[in-house]
Amino acid sequence: MKTALAIAAGLSLVGVAHAQEVTVTPSADVRLRYEHIDQDGLPRDADAVTLRIRPGVTASWNGWSALVEGEGVLALADGYNDGLNGKTLYPLVADPENIELNRAQLRYAGKDGLALTTGRQRLAFVDERFVGSAGWRQSEQTFDAARFQWGKATGLTADLAYSWNVQTVNGSNGTGARPRYIGGNNLFAVLGYATGIGTVSGFAYLVDQDASAVQGFRLSSQTYGVRFAGKAALTRDISLGYSASWARQSNWHRNPNRYAASYWLGEATLGIKAFTATIGYEVLGADKGIALTSVQTPLASFFKFNGWASKFATTPPNGLRDGYGTIGYGWKNIGPLDAITLGATWHRFASDRLDQHYGDELDLIASARRKHYTLSARFARYRARSFATDTDKAWLQIDWNL
């Protein structure tokens, strides 16, 4: 209802604006993806071919804008478990068929970095570790929310949002343990101060889930922390990026589990012209060693963290320690191509309690871009030691953006 009122308000404003002041801009992106999964413990391999189409239109005038965007997902080859179709002999590919309203928002962007947004929208806070759009999935995660942003490139900044509903990646047919919507009074806040060497931020993420993909109300939590991130030019061709985070998470609202656990992240990236090398260490701490008493991030953009094999979307009871390293190289303007990128990442996964070696993972990517098109190939190889099972995943994907 709140989203519908926001849309109606936006359309009314469009109607009263002078025609010569209104700019209408169409948008569209199309993604075709093939995904193959070979997972030990399941009798069949998954082969999914999915097509995602996301058309939209934005009307802008005098600092205001109104955006409406749809989303449709079609399974061209459905030899996979999408979480809803009951094909449990196959590995999970969480991209069910779907037609839905992805975004419908009214936004005002004023002076001094002020922005106000209401309606169904994309939320991505900081690195998306705790709140993000889950953009890797064919149906992205969006929020019915009101958001306030203020601040310039340097100095004090504020980013605050209240969300009363989360539209999940499960699509319009989501139900049961994989619901379409999860309601709740979610509060997100980041206050930062930007300097010449980096930005120091304090954050609070209060996640309230009336329903959950894991045991009812048990993923409601409150997380408070600090973060510092920046980048320095060491020479003309060499740069160093760095980030560090610490947070403390505990139960909140109707979560029956009583727990408190810490989150840590340290990461450094060395850039030498077109070459990059990153090392990092992330800890999602554990409290009691029982289910869902470790740090959980149910609203994160999961694919960006802890390996592309996606073994750790729910943090194990004994927590998670992820030591990783990435190397990459990029070329620009190679023949008819605008860019080519190669990358490789190695993860070593272990527990936060009891010193368990969960497993290791290798992730590889190659991509090429030309104008509106991007072609990419990925591969993930997870080898289990004491958690989950050996899994190989491969993707071939083409994106087109207007």
mmCIF file of C-alpha atoms in Angstrom:
data_model
loop_
_atom_site.group_PDB
_atom_site.id
_atom_site.type_symbol
_atom_site.label_atom_id
_atom_site.label_comp_id
_atom_site.label_asym_id
_atom_site.label_seq_id
_atom_site.Cartn_x
_atom_site.Cartn_y
_atom_site.Cartn_z
ATOM 1 C CA MET A 1 0.000 0.000 0.000
ATOM 2 C CA LYS A 2 2.782 2.446 0.902
ATOM 3 C CA THR A 3 4.535 1.693 -2.390
ATOM 4 C CA ALA A 4 1.300 2.255 -4.354
ATOM 5 C CA LEU A 5 0.806 5.641 -2.667
ATOM 6 C CA ALA A 6 4.359 6.661 -3.549
ATOM 7 C CA ILE A 7 3.821 5.712 -7.193
ATOM 8 C CA ALA A 8 0.521 7.595 -7.311
ATOM 9 C CA ALA A 9 2.162 10.685 -5.852
ATOM 10 C CA GLY A 10 4.923 10.504 -8.448
ATOM 11 C CA LEU A 11 2.503 10.134 -11.345
ATOM 12 C CA SER A 12 0.456 13.083 -10.080
ATOM 13 C CA LEU A 13 3.547 15.276 -10.006
ATOM 14 C CA VAL A 14 4.413 14.240 -13.534
ATOM 15 C CA GLY A 15 0.947 15.200 -14.665
ATOM 16 C CA VAL A 16 1.107 18.740 -13.289
ATOM 17 C CA ALA A 17 4.645 19.472 -14.479
ATOM 18 C CA HIS A 18 5.073 21.567 -17.616
ATOM 19 C CA ALA A 19 5.622 19.346 -20.642
ATOM 20 C CA GLN A 20 8.779 21.175 -21.727
ATOM 21 C CA GLU A 21 10.376 20.525 -18.299
ATOM 22 C CA VAL A 22 9.880 16.763 -18.312
ATOM 23 C CA THR A 23 12.568 14.433 -19.645
ATOM 24 C CA VAL A 24 11.515 10.828 -20.271
ATOM 25 C CA THR A 25 14.311 8.258 -20.470
ATOM 26 C CA PRO A 26 13.737 4.590 -21.276
ATOM 27 C CA SER A 27 16.008 1.908 -19.847
ATOM 28 C CA ALA A 28 16.451 -1.789 -20.436
ATOM 29 C CA ASP A 29 18.844 -4.594 -19.693
ATOM 30 C CA VAL A 30 18.797 -8.159 -20.930
ATOM 31 C CA ARG A 31 20.788 -11.035 -19.478
ATOM 32 C CA LEU A 32 21.061 -14.536 -20.940
ATOM 33 C CA ARG A 33 22.844 -17.045 -18.686
ATOM 34 C CA TYR A 34 23.809 -20.697 -18.857
ATOM 35 C CA GLU A 35 24.726 -22.320 -15.520
ATOM 36 C CA HIS A 36 26.014 -25.853 -14.977
ATOM 37 C CA ILE A 37 26.487 -27.455 -11.538
ATOM 38 C CA ASP A 38 28.082 -30.786 -10.639
ATOM 39 C CA GLN A 39 27.538 -31.316 -6.897
ATOM 40 C CA ASP A 40 28.525 -34.428 -4.977
ATOM 41 C CA GLY A 41 25.642 -36.027 -3.100
ATOM 42 C CA LEU A 42 23.026 -35.253 -5.754
ATOM 43 C CA PRO A 43 22.261 -37.755 -8.518
ATOM 44 C CA ARG A 44 21.865 -35.230 -11.356
ATOM 45 C CA ASP A 45 23.778 -32.247 -12.643
ATOM 46 C CA ALA A 46 21.987 -28.934 -13.075
ATOM 47 C CA ASP A 47 21.772 -27.239 -16.460
ATOM 48 C CA ALA A 48 19.908 -23.939 -16.399
ATOM 49 C CA VAL A 49 19.407 -21.505 -19.261
ATOM 50 C CA THR A 50 17.591 -18.407 -18.054
ATOM 51 C CA LEU A 51 16.695 -15.149 -19.795
ATOM 52 C CA ARG A 52 16.110 -11.994 -17.750
ATOM 53 C CA ILE A 53 14.539 -8.863 -19.261
ATOM 54 C CA ARG A 54 14.244 -5.661 -17.222
ATOM 55 C CA PRO A 55 12.515 -2.724 -18.995
ATOM 56 C CA GLY A 56 11.957 0.637 -17.344
ATOM 57 C CA VAL A 57 11.206 4.304 -17.838
ATOM 58 C CA THR A 58 12.187 7.405 -15.859
ATOM 59 C CA ALA A 59 10.484 10.814 -15.978
ATOM 60 C CA SER A 60 12.629 13.671 -14.615
ATOM 61 C CA TRP A 61 11.825 17.299 -13.936
ATOM 62 C CA ASN A 62 13.185 20.078 -11.661
ATOM 63 C CA GLY A 63 15.162 17.752 -9.397
ATOM 64 C CA TRP A 64 12.382 15.165 -9.188
ATOM 65 C CA SER A 65 12.251 11.793 -10.914
ATOM 66 C CA ALA A 66 9.785 8.918 -11.087
ATOM 67 C CA LEU A 67 10.995 5.457 -12.091
ATOM 68 C CA VAL A 68 8.967 2.374 -12.980
ATOM 69 C CA GLU A 69 10.773 -0.863 -13.886
ATOM 70 C CA GLY A 70 9.516 -4.371 -14.578
ATOM 71 C CA GLU A 71 11.349 -7.680 -14.471
ATOM 72 C CA GLY A 72 10.725 -10.962 -16.246
ATOM 73 C CA VAL A 73 12.673 -14.239 -16.027
ATOM 74 C CA LEU A 74 12.130 -17.167 -18.403
ATOM 75 C CA ALA A 75 13.664 -20.642 -18.041
ATOM 76 C CA LEU A 76 14.690 -21.774 -21.539
ATOM 77 C CA ALA A 77 16.193 -24.984 -20.133
ATOM 78 C CA ASP A 78 14.855 -26.071 -16.742
ATOM 79 C CA GLY A 79 16.997 -29.041 -15.709
ATOM 80 C CA TYR A 80 17.625 -27.551 -12.278
ATOM 81 C CA ASN A 81 16.095 -27.020 -8.854
ATOM 82 C CA ASP A 82 14.933 -23.389 -8.684
ATOM 83 C CA GLY A 83 13.853 -23.759 -5.045
ATOM 84 C CA LEU A 84 10.165 -23.825 -5.970
ATOM 85 C CA ASN A 85 9.724 -26.492 -8.663
ATOM 86 C CA GLY A 86 10.336 -29.539 -6.450
ATOM 87 C CA LYS A 87 13.258 -30.862 -8.537
ATOM 88 C CA THR A 88 15.298 -31.802 -5.490
ATOM 89 C CA LEU A 89 17.418 -34.367 -7.359
ATOM 90 C CA TYR A 90 19.188 -31.405 -8.996
ATOM 91 C CA PRO A 91 21.467 -28.767 -7.441
ATOM 92 C CA LEU A 92 19.912 -25.424 -6.577
ATOM 93 C CA VAL A 93 19.963 -22.532 -9.056
ATOM 94 C CA ALA A 94 17.867 -19.857 -7.330
ATOM 95 C CA ASP A 95 16.518 -18.296 -10.544
ATOM 96 C CA PRO A 96 12.828 -19.274 -10.826
ATOM 97 C CA GLU A 97 10.606 -17.993 -13.611
ATOM 98 C CA ASN A 98 9.158 -14.651 -12.663
ATOM 99 C CA ILE A 99 7.180 -11.586 -13.753
ATOM 100 C CA GLU A 100 7.028 -8.717 -11.283
ATOM 101 C CA LEU A 101 7.318 -4.993 -10.621
ATOM 102 C CA ASN A 102 11.004 -4.652 -9.749
ATOM 103 C CA ARG A 103 11.180 -0.946 -8.884
ATOM 104 C CA ALA A 104 8.673 1.906 -8.593
ATOM 105 C CA GLN A 105 10.125 4.928 -6.881
ATOM 106 C CA LEU A 106 9.833 8.689 -6.501
ATOM 107 C CA ARG A 107 13.099 10.568 -5.919
ATOM 108 C CA TYR A 108 14.155 14.115 -5.192
ATOM 109 C CA ALA A 109 17.814 15.145 -5.626
ATOM 110 C CA GLY A 110 18.570 18.624 -4.307
ATOM 111 C CA LYS A 111 21.566 20.714 -3.352
ATOM 112 C CA ASP A 112 24.427 19.765 -1.001
ATOM 113 C CA GLY A 113 24.110 16.096 -1.869
ATOM 114 C CA LEU A 114 20.546 15.789 -0.545
ATOM 115 C CA ALA A 115 18.462 12.929 -1.952
ATOM 116 C CA LEU A 116 15.100 11.549 -0.837
ATOM 117 C CA THR A 117 13.712 8.324 -2.319
ATOM 118 C CA THR A 118 10.472 6.497 -1.536
ATOM 119 C CA GLY A 119 8.836 3.422 -3.017
ATOM 120 C CA ARG A 120 10.191 0.110 -4.247
ATOM 121 C CA GLN A 121 13.877 0.661 -4.787
ATOM 122 C CA ARG A 122 17.357 -0.787 -4.893
ATOM 123 C CA LEU A 123 19.301 -0.473 -1.612
ATOM 124 C CA ALA A 124 23.056 -1.027 -1.494
ATOM 125 C CA PHE A 125 24.844 0.073 1.660
ATOM 126 C CA VAL A 126 28.659 0.354 1.656
ATOM 127 C CA ASP A 127 30.068 -2.941 0.260
ATOM 128 C CA GLU A 128 26.664 -4.739 0.347
ATOM 129 C CA ARG A 129 27.896 -7.128 3.039
ATOM 130 C CA PHE A 130 24.814 -6.520 5.184
ATOM 131 C CA VAL A 131 22.336 -4.805 2.815
ATOM 132 C CA GLY A 132 22.418 -5.144 -0.968
ATOM 133 C CA SER A 133 20.453 -5.869 -4.116
ATOM 134 C CA ALA A 134 21.734 -9.435 -4.740
ATOM 135 C CA GLY A 135 22.316 -8.331 -8.326
ATOM 136 C CA TRP A 136 23.832 -11.651 -9.424
ATOM 137 C CA ARG A 137 20.473 -13.397 -9.239
ATOM 138 C CA GLN A 138 18.191 -13.024 -12.246
ATOM 139 C CA SER A 139 15.473 -11.588 -9.985
ATOM 140 C CA GLU A 140 17.197 -9.002 -7.831
ATOM 141 C CA GLN A 141 16.332 -8.096 -4.247
ATOM 142 C CA THR A 142 14.512 -4.777 -3.886
ATOM 143 C CA PHE A 143 13.045 -2.929 -0.923
ATOM 144 C CA ASP A 144 9.817 -1.043 -0.235
ATOM 145 C CA ALA A 145 11.485 1.770 1.632
ATOM 146 C CA ALA A 146 12.031 5.451 2.354
ATOM 147 C CA ARG A 147 15.644 6.655 2.114
ATOM 148 C CA PHE A 148 17.433 9.863 3.094
ATOM 149 C CA GLN A 149 20.920 10.663 1.774
ATOM 150 C CA TRP A 150 22.986 13.766 2.442
ATOM 151 C CA GLY A 151 26.600 14.797 1.991
ATOM 152 C CA LYS A 152 29.256 15.556 -0.589
ATOM 153 C CA ALA A 153 32.442 13.770 -1.665
ATOM 154 C CA THR A 154 34.356 15.093 1.361
ATOM 155 C CA GLY A 155 33.168 15.831 4.868
ATOM 156 C CA LEU A 156 30.187 14.441 6.733
ATOM 157 C CA THR A 157 27.682 12.145 5.006
ATOM 158 C CA ALA A 158 24.491 10.409 6.119
ATOM 159 C CA ASP A 159 22.577 7.537 4.540
ATOM 160 C CA LEU A 160 19.415 6.385 6.349
ATOM 161 C CA ALA A 161 16.621 4.046 5.267
ATOM 162 C CA TYR A 162 13.496 2.483 6.703
ATOM 163 C CA SER A 163 12.180 -0.570 4.848
ATOM 164 C CA TRP A 164 8.854 -2.195 5.623
ATOM 165 C CA ASN A 165 9.078 -4.947 3.018
ATOM 166 C CA VAL A 166 11.743 -6.889 1.121
ATOM 167 C CA GLN A 167 10.978 -8.333 -2.323
ATOM 168 C CA THR A 168 13.201 -11.397 -2.446
ATOM 169 C CA VAL A 169 15.038 -13.151 -5.287
ATOM 170 C CA ASN A 170 12.409 -15.921 -5.204
ATOM 171 C CA GLY A 171 10.126 -14.103 -7.637
ATOM 172 C CA SER A 172 6.375 -13.839 -7.971
ATOM 173 C CA ASN A 173 5.791 -17.535 -7.218
ATOM 174 C CA GLY A 174 7.833 -17.531 -4.016
ATOM 175 C CA THR A 175 6.177 -19.300 -1.113
ATOM 176 C CA GLY A 176 6.868 -21.251 2.065
ATOM 177 C CA ALA A 177 10.552 -21.389 2.970
ATOM 178 C CA ARG A 178 11.282 -19.239 -0.104
ATOM 179 C CA PRO A 179 8.776 -16.397 0.206
ATOM 180 C CA ARG A 180 8.161 -13.699 -2.365
ATOM 181 C CA TYR A 181 8.100 -10.974 0.294
ATOM 182 C CA ILE A 182 9.483 -10.649 3.805
ATOM 183 C CA GLY A 183 7.860 -7.912 5.856
ATOM 184 C CA GLY A 184 9.306 -6.205 8.909
ATOM 185 C CA ASN A 185 10.529 -2.915 10.342
ATOM 186 C CA ASN A 186 14.067 -2.741 8.955
ATOM 187 C CA LEU A 187 16.295 0.230 9.834
ATOM 188 C CA PHE A 188 19.619 0.923 8.083
ATOM 189 C CA ALA A 189 21.972 3.815 8.845
ATOM 190 C CA VAL A 190 25.504 4.791 7.816
ATOM 191 C CA LEU A 191 27.184 7.997 9.040
ATOM 192 C CA GLY A 192 30.536 8.733 7.434
ATOM 193 C CA TYR A 193 33.276 11.315 7.344
ATOM 194 C CA ALA A 194 35.338 11.448 4.160
ATOM 195 C CA THR A 195 38.934 12.675 4.195
ATOM 196 C CA GLY A 196 41.779 12.712 1.722
ATOM 197 C CA ILE A 197 43.014 9.255 2.802
ATOM 198 C CA GLY A 198 39.706 7.496 3.248
ATOM 199 C CA THR A 199 36.264 7.442 4.811
ATOM 200 C CA VAL A 200 35.518 6.409 8.370
ATOM 201 C CA SER A 201 31.934 5.258 8.929
ATOM 202 C CA GLY A 202 29.699 4.100 11.698
ATOM 203 C CA PHE A 203 26.826 1.828 10.729
ATOM 204 C CA ALA A 204 23.733 0.208 12.179
ATOM 205 C CA TYR A 205 21.665 -2.463 10.439
ATOM 206 C CA LEU A 206 18.508 -3.548 12.250
ATOM 207 C CA VAL A 207 16.989 -6.434 10.316
ATOM 208 C CA ASP A 208 13.434 -7.437 11.247
ATOM 209 C CA GLN A 209 12.007 -10.451 9.419
ATOM 210 C CA ASP A 210 8.379 -11.451 9.852
ATOM 211 C CA ALA A 211 9.156 -14.510 7.747
ATOM 212 C CA SER A 212 12.427 -16.126 6.805
ATOM 213 C CA ALA A 213 13.998 -18.716 4.563
ATOM 214 C CA VAL A 214 15.504 -20.284 7.683
ATOM 215 C CA GLN A 215 13.229 -21.245 10.585
ATOM 216 C CA GLY A 216 10.663 -18.547 11.023
ATOM 217 C CA PHE A 217 11.736 -15.367 12.776
ATOM 218 C CA ARG A 218 15.298 -16.433 13.474
ATOM 219 C CA LEU A 219 17.235 -14.100 11.178
ATOM 220 C CA SER A 220 16.172 -10.842 12.847
ATOM 221 C CA SER A 221 19.304 -9.145 14.178
ATOM 222 C CA GLN A 222 20.916 -5.850 15.149
ATOM 223 C CA THR A 223 24.415 -5.074 13.915
ATOM 224 C CA TYR A 224 26.507 -2.060 14.943
ATOM 225 C CA GLY A 225 29.997 -1.382 13.664
ATOM 226 C CA VAL A 226 32.674 0.848 12.190
ATOM 227 C CA ARG A 227 34.529 0.830 8.887
ATOM 228 C CA PHE A 228 37.469 2.613 7.303
ATOM 229 C CA ALA A 229 38.152 2.465 3.570
ATOM 230 C CA GLY A 230 40.321 4.454 1.218
ATOM 231 C CA LYS A 231 42.846 4.495 -1.592
ATOM 232 C CA ALA A 232 46.285 6.099 -1.940
ATOM 233 C CA ALA A 233 48.429 6.765 -5.007
ATOM 234 C CA LEU A 234 51.930 5.508 -4.186
ATOM 235 C CA THR A 235 53.408 6.514 -7.551
ATOM 236 C CA ARG A 236 51.975 7.522 -10.920
ATOM 237 C CA ASP A 237 51.276 3.881 -11.816
ATOM 238 C CA ILE A 238 50.903 2.226 -8.394
ATOM 239 C CA SER A 239 47.986 2.556 -5.977
ATOM 240 C CA LEU A 240 47.016 0.935 -2.703
ATOM 241 C CA GLY A 241 43.425 0.397 -1.627
ATOM 242 C CA TYR A 242 42.537 -0.611 1.914
ATOM 243 C CA SER A 243 39.496 -1.319 4.052
ATOM 244 C CA ALA A 244 38.817 -2.591 7.565
ATOM 245 C CA SER A 245 35.525 -3.278 9.349
ATOM 246 C CA TRP A 246 34.429 -4.428 12.769
ATOM 247 C CA ALA A 247 30.875 -5.051 13.971
ATOM 248 C CA ARG A 248 28.945 -6.712 16.751
ATOM 249 C CA GLN A 249 25.717 -8.551 15.996
ATOM 250 C CA SER A 250 23.051 -9.823 18.365
ATOM 251 C CA ASN A 251 19.442 -10.977 18.273
ATOM 252 C CA TRP A 252 16.696 -8.404 17.799
ATOM 253 C CA HIS A 253 12.926 -8.153 17.804
ATOM 254 C CA ARG A 254 11.222 -11.586 17.633
ATOM 255 C CA ASN A 255 14.351 -13.688 17.226
ATOM 256 C CA PRO A 256 14.074 -16.416 19.920
ATOM 257 C CA ASN A 257 17.832 -17.110 19.791
ATOM 258 C CA ARG A 258 19.920 -15.203 22.306
ATOM 259 C CA TYR A 259 23.391 -14.620 20.909
ATOM 260 C CA ALA A 260 26.137 -12.064 20.302
ATOM 261 C CA ALA A 261 28.993 -12.482 17.819
ATOM 262 C CA SER A 262 31.582 -10.295 16.108
ATOM 263 C CA TYR A 263 32.324 -9.523 12.471
ATOM 264 C CA TRP A 264 35.781 -8.572 11.135
ATOM 265 C CA LEU A 265 37.135 -7.667 7.721
ATOM 266 C CA GLY A 266 40.564 -6.553 6.547
ATOM 267 C CA GLU A 267 41.445 -6.111 2.871
ATOM 268 C CA ALA A 268 44.207 -4.514 0.798
ATOM 269 C CA THR A 269 44.461 -4.101 -2.989
ATOM 270 C CA LEU A 270 47.631 -3.241 -4.878
ATOM 271 C CA GLY A 271 47.162 -1.794 -8.359
ATOM 272 C CA ILE A 272 50.045 -1.581 -10.834
ATOM 273 C CA LYS A 273 48.718 -0.134 -14.075
ATOM 274 C CA ALA A 274 46.275 -2.764 -15.385
ATOM 275 C CA PHE A 275 47.283 -5.419 -12.814
ATOM 276 C CA THR A 276 45.574 -5.802 -9.426
ATOM 277 C CA ALA A 277 46.262 -8.064 -6.460
ATOM 278 C CA THR A 278 44.014 -8.303 -3.395
ATOM 279 C CA ILE A 279 44.439 -10.094 -0.091
ATOM 280 C CA GLY A 280 41.727 -10.215 2.540
ATOM 281 C CA TYR A 281 40.481 -11.928 5.667
ATOM 282 C CA GLU A 282 36.854 -11.963 6.786
ATOM 283 C CA VAL A 283 35.420 -13.396 9.998
ATOM 284 C CA LEU A 284 31.746 -14.057 10.664
ATOM 285 C CA GLY A 285 31.964 -14.960 14.336
ATOM 286 C CA ALA A 286 30.114 -17.624 16.291
ATOM 287 C CA ASP A 287 28.645 -17.564 19.779
ATOM 288 C CA LYS A 288 27.256 -20.852 21.087
ATOM 289 C CA GLY A 289 28.079 -23.174 18.203
ATOM 290 C CA ILE A 290 24.424 -23.972 17.521
ATOM 291 C CA ALA A 291 22.393 -23.073 14.450
ATOM 292 C CA LEU A 292 21.843 -19.366 13.773
ATOM 293 C CA THR A 293 23.891 -18.068 16.709
ATOM 294 C CA SER A 294 26.680 -16.940 14.375
ATOM 295 C CA VAL A 295 26.779 -13.692 12.370
ATOM 296 C CA GLN A 296 24.079 -13.851 9.682
ATOM 297 C CA THR A 297 23.568 -11.468 6.737
ATOM 298 C CA PRO A 298 20.212 -12.411 5.141
ATOM 299 C CA LEU A 299 19.949 -9.151 3.140
ATOM 300 C CA ALA A 300 23.469 -9.234 1.689
ATOM 301 C CA SER A 301 24.515 -9.506 -1.942
ATOM 302 C CA PHE A 302 25.832 -13.016 -1.282
ATOM 303 C CA PHE A 303 27.578 -13.715 -4.577
ATOM 304 C CA LYS A 304 30.158 -11.021 -3.824
ATOM 305 C CA PHE A 305 31.347 -12.824 -0.680
ATOM 306 C CA ASN A 306 32.780 -16.191 0.368
ATOM 307 C CA GLY A 307 33.107 -17.753 -3.065
ATOM 308 C CA TRP A 308 30.919 -18.193 -6.106
ATOM 309 C CA ALA A 309 30.019 -21.774 -5.189
ATOM 310 C CA SER A 310 27.710 -20.153 -2.603
ATOM 311 C CA LYS A 311 28.305 -22.626 0.196
ATOM 312 C CA PHE A 312 28.063 -20.067 2.982
ATOM 313 C CA ALA A 313 24.923 -17.975 2.348
ATOM 314 C CA THR A 314 23.853 -19.154 5.811
ATOM 315 C CA THR A 315 26.818 -18.918 8.180
ATOM 316 C CA PRO A 316 27.589 -22.312 9.806
ATOM 317 C CA PRO A 317 26.939 -22.708 13.560
ATOM 318 C CA ASN A 318 30.669 -22.501 14.301
ATOM 319 C CA GLY A 319 31.096 -19.326 12.253
ATOM 320 C CA LEU A 320 33.265 -18.686 9.220
ATOM 321 C CA ARG A 321 36.794 -17.462 8.553
ATOM 322 C CA ASP A 322 37.566 -16.702 4.906
ATOM 323 C CA GLY A 323 41.145 -15.979 3.897
ATOM 324 C CA TYR A 324 41.330 -15.036 0.218
ATOM 325 C CA GLY A 325 43.552 -13.673 -2.502
ATOM 326 C CA THR A 326 42.682 -12.312 -5.945
ATOM 327 C CA ILE A 327 44.740 -11.380 -8.993
ATOM 328 C CA GLY A 328 43.401 -9.670 -12.078
ATOM 329 C CA TYR A 329 44.482 -8.011 -15.286
ATOM 330 C CA GLY A 330 42.597 -5.824 -17.716
ATOM 331 C CA TRP A 331 43.169 -4.562 -21.241
ATOM 332 C CA LYS A 332 41.400 -1.631 -22.887
ATOM 333 C CA ASN A 333 40.634 -1.078 -26.574
ATOM 334 C CA ILE A 334 41.823 -4.449 -27.862
ATOM 335 C CA GLY A 335 40.782 -4.699 -31.506
ATOM 336 C CA PRO A 336 36.995 -4.289 -31.715
ATOM 337 C CA LEU A 337 36.626 -4.757 -27.939
ATOM 338 C CA ASP A 338 36.406 -1.935 -25.406
ATOM 339 C CA ALA A 339 37.831 -4.063 -22.578
ATOM 340 C CA ILE A 340 38.993 -7.562 -21.632
ATOM 341 C CA THR A 341 39.361 -8.709 -18.018
ATOM 342 C CA LEU A 342 40.822 -11.848 -16.451
ATOM 343 C CA GLY A 343 40.684 -12.735 -12.752
ATOM 344 C CA ALA A 344 41.326 -15.552 -10.289
ATOM 345 C CA THR A 345 40.469 -15.856 -6.575
ATOM 346 C CA TRP A 346 41.488 -18.459 -3.997
ATOM 347 C CA HIS A 347 39.572 -18.969 -0.728
ATOM 348 C CA ARG A 348 40.463 -20.974 2.353
ATOM 349 C CA PHE A 349 37.413 -21.491 4.543
ATOM 350 C CA ALA A 350 37.592 -22.396 8.220
ATOM 351 C CA SER A 351 35.403 -22.190 11.321
ATOM 352 C CA ASP A 352 35.535 -19.430 13.904
ATOM 353 C CA ARG A 353 35.183 -22.012 16.696
ATOM 354 C CA LEU A 354 36.907 -25.389 17.076
ATOM 355 C CA ASP A 355 39.507 -24.818 14.305
ATOM 356 C CA GLN A 356 37.731 -26.743 11.535
ATOM 357 C CA HIS A 357 38.976 -26.533 7.944
ATOM 358 C CA TYR A 358 35.745 -26.326 5.950
ATOM 359 C CA GLY A 359 37.223 -26.411 2.450
ATOM 360 C CA ASP A 360 38.936 -24.483 -0.344
ATOM 361 C CA GLU A 361 37.656 -22.780 -3.475
ATOM 362 C CA LEU A 362 39.055 -21.487 -6.748
ATOM 363 C CA ASP A 363 37.067 -18.908 -8.748
ATOM 364 C CA LEU A 364 37.985 -17.852 -12.308
ATOM 365 C CA ILE A 365 36.525 -15.197 -14.597
ATOM 366 C CA ALA A 366 37.104 -13.916 -18.138
ATOM 367 C CA SER A 367 35.018 -11.115 -19.607
ATOM 368 C CA ALA A 368 34.935 -8.951 -22.724
ATOM 369 C CA ARG A 369 32.941 -5.773 -23.318
ATOM 370 C CA ARG A 370 31.961 -3.967 -26.503
ATOM 371 C CA LYS A 371 29.609 -0.996 -26.368
ATOM 372 C CA HIS A 372 26.342 -2.211 -24.812
ATOM 373 C CA TYR A 373 27.381 -5.889 -24.667
ATOM 374 C CA THR A 374 29.368 -7.841 -22.075
ATOM 375 C CA LEU A 375 30.275 -11.512 -22.457
ATOM 376 C CA SER A 376 31.611 -13.351 -19.424
ATOM 377 C CA ALA A 377 32.610 -16.866 -18.429
ATOM 378 C CA ARG A 378 33.066 -17.985 -14.825
ATOM 379 C CA PHE A 379 34.121 -21.153 -13.051
ATOM 380 C CA ALA A 380 34.010 -22.127 -9.357
ATOM 381 C CA ARG A 381 35.588 -25.243 -7.850
ATOM 382 C CA TYR A 382 34.851 -25.959 -4.171
ATOM 383 C CA ARG A 383 36.631 -28.827 -2.469
ATOM 384 C CA ALA A 384 35.117 -29.823 0.863
ATOM 385 C CA ARG A 385 37.102 -30.875 3.927
ATOM 386 C CA SER A 386 34.560 -30.791 6.748
ATOM 387 C CA PHE A 387 31.642 -28.734 5.381
ATOM 388 C CA ALA A 388 29.227 -29.298 2.466
ATOM 389 C CA THR A 389 30.316 -31.368 -0.575
ATOM 390 C CA ASP A 390 32.617 -31.031 -3.574
ATOM 391 C CA THR A 391 30.996 -28.758 -6.147
ATOM 392 C CA ASP A 392 31.923 -27.451 -9.604
ATOM 393 C CA LYS A 393 29.988 -24.596 -11.195
ATOM 394 C CA ALA A 394 30.364 -22.987 -14.613
ATOM 395 C CA TRP A 395 28.606 -19.992 -16.160
ATOM 396 C CA LEU A 396 28.444 -18.420 -19.589
ATOM 397 C CA GLN A 397 26.603 -15.115 -19.712
ATOM 398 C CA ILE A 398 25.863 -12.236 -22.075
ATOM 399 C CA ASP A 399 24.507 -8.890 -20.901
ATOM 400 C CA TRP A 400 23.039 -6.065 -22.951
ATOM 401 C CA ASN A 401 22.285 -2.663 -21.445
ATOM 402 C CA LEU A 402 20.538 0.298 -23.023
#
